[in-house]
CSV table of C-alpha atoms in Angstrom, one decimal:
chain,number,residue,atom,x,y,z
A,5,UNK,CA,0.0,0.1,0.0
A,6,UNK,CA,1.3,3.5,-1.0
A,7,UNK,CA,0.1,6.4,0.9
A,8,UNK,CA,0.2,10.1,0.9
A,9,UNK,CA,-0.4,12.5,3.8
A,10,UNK,CA,-1.7,16.0,3.1
A,11,UNK,CA,-0.6,17.6,6.3
A,12,UNK,CA,2.1,16.6,8.6
A,13,UNK,CA,0.9,17.7,12.0
A,14,UNK,CA,0.1,16.0,15.1
A,15,UNK,CA,-2.6,13.5,13.8
A,16,UNK,CA,-0.7,12.9,10.6
A,17,UNK,CA,2.5,12.1,12.2
A,18,UNK,CA,0.7,10.0,14.7
A,19,UNK,CA,-0.9,7.9,12.0
A,20,UNK,CA,2.3,7.7,10.2
A,21,UNK,CA,4.3,6.5,13.1
A,22,UNK,CA,1.7,3.8,14.0
A,23,UNK,CA,1.7,2.5,10.4
A,24,UNK,CA,5.5,2.3,10.3
A,25,UNK,CA,5.7,0.9,13.7
A,26,UNK,CA,3.3,-2.0,13.0
A,27,UNK,CA,5.2,-2.5,9.7
A,28,UNK,CA,1.9,-2.0,7.6
A,29,UNK,CA,3.9,0.4,5.3
A,30,UNK,CA,7.5,1.0,4.5
A,31,UNK,CA,9.1,4.5,4.4
A,32,UNK,CA,9.8,4.5,0.7
A,33,UNK,CA,6.0,4.1,0.2
A,34,UNK,CA,5.0,7.4,1.8
A,35,UNK,CA,5.0,11.0,0.7
A,36,UNK,CA,3.9,13.9,3.2
A,37,UNK,CA,3.0,17.3,1.9
A,38,UNK,CA,3.2,20.0,4.3
A,39,UNK,CA,3.4,23.8,4.1
A,40,UNK,CA,6.0,24.1,6.8
A,41,UNK,CA,9.5,23.5,5.9
A,42,UNK,CA,10.3,22.9,9.5
A,43,UNK,CA,7.8,20.1,9.7
A,44,UNK,CA,8.8,18.7,6.4
A,45,UNK,CA,12.6,18.5,7.6
A,46,UNK,CA,11.5,17.2,10.9
A,47,UNK,CA,9.4,14.3,9.6
A,48,UNK,CA,11.9,13.4,6.8
A,49,UNK,CA,14.8,13.1,9.2
A,50,UNK,CA,12.8,11.2,11.9
A,51,UNK,CA,11.0,8.7,9.4
A,52,UNK,CA,12.8,8.7,6.4
A,53,UNK,CA,9.8,9.2,4.2
A,54,UNK,CA,9.5,11.5,1.1
A,55,UNK,CA,8.3,15.0,1.8
A,56,UNK,CA,7.1,17.8,-0.5
A,57,UNK,CA,5.2,21.0,-0.4
A,58,UNK,CA,3.2,20.0,-3.5
A,59,UNK,CA,0.0,18.3,-2.8
A,60,UNK,CA,-0.5,16.9,-6.5
A,61,UNK,CA,3.2,15.5,-6.3
A,62,UNK,CA,2.6,13.9,-2.9
A,63,UNK,CA,-0.5,11.9,-4.4
A,64,UNK,CA,1.1,10.5,-7.5
A,65,UNK,CA,1.0,6.7,-7.7
A,66,UNK,CA,-0.4,6.5,-4.2
A,67,UNK,CA,-3.4,4.1,-3.2
A,68,UNK,CA,-4.4,6.2,-0.2
A,69,UNK,CA,-4.6,9.9,0.3
A,70,UNK,CA,-5.0,10.9,4.0
A,71,UNK,CA,-6.2,14.5,4.4
A,72,UNK,CA,-4.9,15.2,8.0
A,73,UNK,CA,-5.4,19.0,7.9
A,74,UNK,CA,-7.6,21.6,9.7
A,75,UNK,CA,-11.2,22.3,8.5
A,76,UNK,CA,-10.0,25.9,7.5
A,77,UNK,CA,-7.3,24.4,5.2
A,78,UNK,CA,-9.8,22.3,3.1
A,79,UNK,CA,-10.8,25.0,0.5
A,80,UNK,CA,-7.4,25.3,-0.7
A,81,UNK,CA,-6.3,21.6,-0.5
A,82,UNK,CA,-9.5,20.4,-2.4
A,83,UNK,CA,-8.8,23.2,-5.1
A,84,UNK,CA,-5.3,21.8,-5.4
A,85,UNK,CA,-6.1,18.2,-6.0
A,86,UNK,CA,-9.4,18.7,-7.8
A,87,UNK,CA,-9.2,16.5,-11.2
A,88,UNK,CA,-6.1,15.0,-10.4
A,89,UNK,CA,-7.1,11.8,-8.6
A,90,UNK,CA,-7.6,8.4,-10.2
A,91,UNK,CA,-10.5,6.1,-9.4
A,92,UNK,CA,-7.8,3.7,-8.0
A,93,UNK,CA,-7.2,6.1,-5.3
A,94,UNK,CA,-9.2,6.6,-2.1
A,95,UNK,CA,-9.3,9.7,-0.1
A,96,UNK,CA,-9.6,9.4,3.7
A,97,UNK,CA,-10.4,12.6,5.6
A,98,UNK,CA,-10.0,12.8,9.4
A,99,UNK,CA,-11.2,16.4,9.7
A,100,UNK,CA,-14.0,17.2,11.9
A,101,UNK,CA,-17.3,18.6,10.3
A,102,UNK,CA,-16.3,18.3,6.6
A,103,UNK,CA,-19.0,16.5,4.7
A,104,UNK,CA,-18.5,14.0,2.1
A,105,UNK,CA,-20.3,16.0,-0.4
A,106,UNK,CA,-18.1,18.9,0.3
A,107,UNK,CA,-15.1,16.6,-0.6
A,108,UNK,CA,-16.7,14.8,-3.6
A,109,UNK,CA,-17.6,18.1,-5.1
A,110,UNK,CA,-14.3,19.9,-4.1
A,111,UNK,CA,-12.0,17.0,-5.4
A,112,UNK,CA,-14.2,15.9,-8.3
A,113,UNK,CA,-13.6,12.4,-7.1
A,114,UNK,CA,-16.1,9.9,-5.9
A,115,UNK,CA,-14.0,7.5,-3.7
A,116,UNK,CA,-14.0,9.3,-0.5
A,117,UNK,CA,-13.9,8.0,3.2
A,118,UNK,CA,-14.9,10.4,6.1
A,119,UNK,CA,-13.3,9.2,9.4
A,120,UNK,CA,-13.7,10.5,12.9
A,121,UNK,CA,-10.9,9.4,15.2
A,122,UNK,CA,-10.2,10.5,18.7
A,123,UNK,CA,-7.0,12.0,20.6
A,124,UNK,CA,-6.1,8.5,22.1
A,125,UNK,CA,-5.4,7.5,18.6
A,126,UNK,CA,-2.1,9.4,18.9
A,127,UNK,CA,-0.9,6.5,21.1
A,128,UNK,CA,-2.6,3.7,19.2
A,129,UNK,CA,-5.5,3.6,21.7
A,130,UNK,CA,-8.3,5.4,19.9
A,131,UNK,CA,-11.5,4.4,18.3
A,132,UNK,CA,-12.5,5.8,14.8
A,133,UNK,CA,-16.0,5.9,13.3
A,134,UNK,CA,-16.0,6.0,9.6
A,135,UNK,CA,-18.2,5.9,6.5
A,136,UNK,CA,-17.7,5.8,2.7
A,137,UNK,CA,-19.1,6.7,-0.5
A,138,UNK,CA,-20.7,4.0,-2.6
A,139,UNK,CA,-17.8,4.0,-5.2
A,140,UNK,CA,-15.2,3.0,-2.5
A,141,UNK,CA,-14.3,-0.6,-3.5
A,142,UNK,CA,-13.7,-3.4,-1.1
A,143,UNK,CA,-10.0,-3.3,-1.5
A,144,UNK,CA,-10.1,0.6,-0.7
A,145,UNK,CA,-12.1,-0.2,2.5
A,146,UNK,CA,-9.4,-2.7,3.3
A,147,UNK,CA,-6.9,-0.2,2.9
A,148,UNK,CA,-8.9,2.2,4.9
A,149,UNK,CA,-9.3,-0.3,7.8
A,150,UNK,CA,-5.5,-0.8,7.6
A,151,UNK,CA,-4.9,2.9,8.2
A,152,UNK,CA,-7.5,3.3,11.0
A,153,UNK,CA,-6.7,0.1,13.0
A,154,UNK,CA,-3.1,1.3,13.2
A,155,UNK,CA,-4.6,4.0,15.6
A,156,UNK,CA,-6.7,1.5,17.6
A,157,UNK,CA,-10.1,0.2,16.8
A,158,UNK,CA,-12.5,1.2,14.1
A,159,UNK,CA,-16.4,1.2,13.5
A,160,UNK,CA,-18.1,1.4,10.1
A,161,UNK,CA,-21.4,3.4,9.8
A,162,UNK,CA,-23.7,3.0,6.7
A,163,UNK,CA,-24.9,6.6,7.0
A,164,UNK,CA,-22.8,9.7,7.4
A,165,UNK,CA,-25.1,11.4,9.8
A,166,UNK,CA,-24.0,8.7,12.4
A,167,UNK,CA,-20.5,10.4,12.4
A,168,UNK,CA,-22.1,13.4,14.2
A,169,UNK,CA,-23.1,11.2,16.9
A,170,UNK,CA,-19.7,9.6,17.1
A,171,UNK,CA,-18.2,13.1,17.3
A,172,UNK,CA,-20.4,13.8,20.3
A,173,UNK,CA,-19.5,10.4,22.0
A,174,UNK,CA,-16.0,9.2,21.2
A,175,UNK,CA,-14.6,12.4,19.4
A,176,UNK,CA,-15.3,14.7,22.3
A,177,UNK,CA,-15.5,11.8,24.9
A,178,UNK,CA,-11.9,11.9,26.0
A,179,UNK,CA,-12.5,15.6,27.0
A,180,UNK,CA,-15.4,14.5,29.2
A,181,UNK,CA,-13.0,12.0,31.1
A,182,UNK,CA,-10.4,14.7,31.5
A,183,UNK,CA,-12.8,17.1,32.8
A,184,UNK,CA,-14.1,14.7,35.3
A,185,UNK,CA,-10.4,13.8,36.3
A,186,UNK,CA,-9.8,17.5,36.8
A,187,UNK,CA,-12.9,17.7,39.1
A,188,UNK,CA,-12.1,14.6,41.0
A,189,UNK,CA,-8.5,15.9,41.4
A,190,UNK,CA,-9.7,19.2,42.9
A,191,UNK,CA,-11.9,17.6,45.2
A,192,UNK,CA,-9.1,15.1,46.3
A,193,UNK,CA,-7.0,18.3,47.1
A,194,UNK,CA,-9.8,19.9,48.9
A,195,UNK,CA,-10.0,17.1,51.3
A,196,UNK,CA,-6.4,17.0,52.1
A,197,UNK,CA,-4.5,15.0,49.5
A,198,UNK,CA,-1.4,16.4,47.7
A,199,UNK,CA,-1.9,17.1,44.2
A,200,UNK,CA,0.8,14.2,43.4
A,201,UNK,CA,-1.0,11.7,45.4
A,202,UNK,CA,-4.3,12.6,44.0
A,203,UNK,CA,-3.1,12.5,40.5
A,204,UNK,CA,-1.7,9.1,41.0
A,205,UNK,CA,-4.8,7.5,42.7
A,206,UNK,CA,-7.1,9.1,40.1
A,207,UNK,CA,-5.2,7.9,37.0
A,208,UNK,CA,-4.7,4.4,38.2
A,209,UNK,CA,-8.3,4.2,39.3
A,210,UNK,CA,-9.6,5.4,35.8
A,211,UNK,CA,-7.1,2.9,34.1
A,212,UNK,CA,-8.0,0.1,36.2
A,213,UNK,CA,-11.8,0.8,35.9
A,214,UNK,CA,-11.6,1.0,32.1
A,215,UNK,CA,-9.6,-2.2,32.0
A,216,UNK,CA,-12.2,-3.9,34.3
A,217,UNK,CA,-15.0,-2.7,32.1
A,218,UNK,CA,-13.2,-4.1,29.0
A,219,UNK,CA,-12.3,-7.4,30.4
A,220,UNK,CA,-15.6,-8.0,32.3
A,221,UNK,CA,-18.9,-9.1,30.6
A,222,UNK,CA,-20.8,-7.1,32.9
A,223,UNK,CA,-22.4,-3.9,31.8
A,224,UNK,CA,-21.4,-0.6,33.6
A,225,UNK,CA,-24.4,-0.5,35.7
A,226,UNK,CA,-23.7,-3.8,37.1
A,227,UNK,CA,-20.1,-3.1,37.8
A,228,UNK,CA,-21.1,0.1,39.7
A,229,UNK,CA,-23.6,-1.7,41.7
A,230,UNK,CA,-20.9,-4.2,42.8
A,231,UNK,CA,-18.9,-1.2,44.3
A,232,UNK,CA,-21.8,0.4,45.8
A,233,UNK,CA,-22.5,-1.2,49.3
A,234,UNK,CA,-25.6,-0.4,50.8
A,235,UNK,CA,-25.3,2.6,53.3
A,236,UNK,CA,-21.6,2.7,52.3
A,237,UNK,CA,-19.5,5.6,51.3
A,238,UNK,CA,-20.0,4.9,47.4
A,239,UNK,CA,-23.7,4.9,47.9
A,240,UNK,CA,-23.5,8.1,49.6
A,241,UNK,CA,-21.5,9.8,46.7
A,242,UNK,CA,-23.8,8.3,44.0
A,243,UNK,CA,-26.9,9.8,45.8
A,244,UNK,CA,-25.2,13.2,45.6
A,245,UNK,CA,-24.4,12.8,41.9
A,246,UNK,CA,-28.0,11.8,41.4
A,247,UNK,CA,-29.4,14.7,43.4
A,248,UNK,CA,-27.4,17.1,41.3
A,249,UNK,CA,-28.9,15.7,38.1
A,250,UNK,CA,-25.7,14.1,36.8
A,251,UNK,CA,-27.4,11.9,34.1
A,252,UNK,CA,-29.4,14.7,32.9
A,253,UNK,CA,-26.2,16.9,32.6
A,254,UNK,CA,-24.4,14.1,30.7
A,255,UNK,CA,-27.4,13.8,28.4
A,256,UNK,CA,-27.6,17.6,27.7
A,257,UNK,CA,-23.8,17.8,27.1
A,258,UNK,CA,-23.9,15.0,24.5
A,259,UNK,CA,-26.9,16.6,22.7
A,260,UNK,CA,-25.2,19.9,22.8
A,261,UNK,CA,-22.0,18.4,21.1
A,262,UNK,CA,-24.2,16.6,18.5
A,263,UNK,CA,-26.0,19.9,17.8
A,264,UNK,CA,-22.6,21.7,17.3
A,265,UNK,CA,-21.4,18.9,15.1
A,266,UNK,CA,-24.4,19.4,12.8
A,267,UNK,CA,-23.7,23.0,12.7
A,268,UNK,CA,-20.2,22.7,11.8
A,269,UNK,CA,-21.2,20.3,9.0
A,270,UNK,CA,-23.6,22.9,7.5
């Protein structure tokens, strides 16, 4: 599989590094286009791949083109590439809020994948929701999975509108956990723990709870009940969460994120 990256920023580099580490590609099969000479020099020196500032040149002879750029850069990039892509090439976009129709029209190309990874993809622990145009072949879907699973897990969705929901859950989801960790750390310090001890306790608790949820066949509610002894400390804490409308707040936050995802998509 030969691959081009348009954009060599954080996510583009993360995907490249994961693909190379897992030996799914070799450096000579890669070309990265980036406007920054500093980034080009860094990526070329670290990974031994070809680099350029010419988007069209980067895509020549490649099976997969990954658009790893910010939404505000899309107009220029689509214009650069319009009419230059072959039916044997599949374009994968990882930008939030850019609709498939925008890409197919802007590129003059019908074989497009829209993907929504999340930030844990940077360490190979992400999950990506994705969808594809009808013209994307089985082989091109296989190439897409090769790219996406280098970052973690993937889920294919038949309908593009599902990606707005993915954005609200897994796309924004890491921030929800970080936000809760912030609040729990502040609470720990307020009751007398040092920030260092609080951080270690909370990090390992979150990691362990996530791993327990992964390994157990039990749903989250049952695992929670297993920890919640009648009239115990956990029950008292859960009662406070419930009295404060915790479930309602989470529901409202997810719906707000979903609405914003739809707005960004136009």
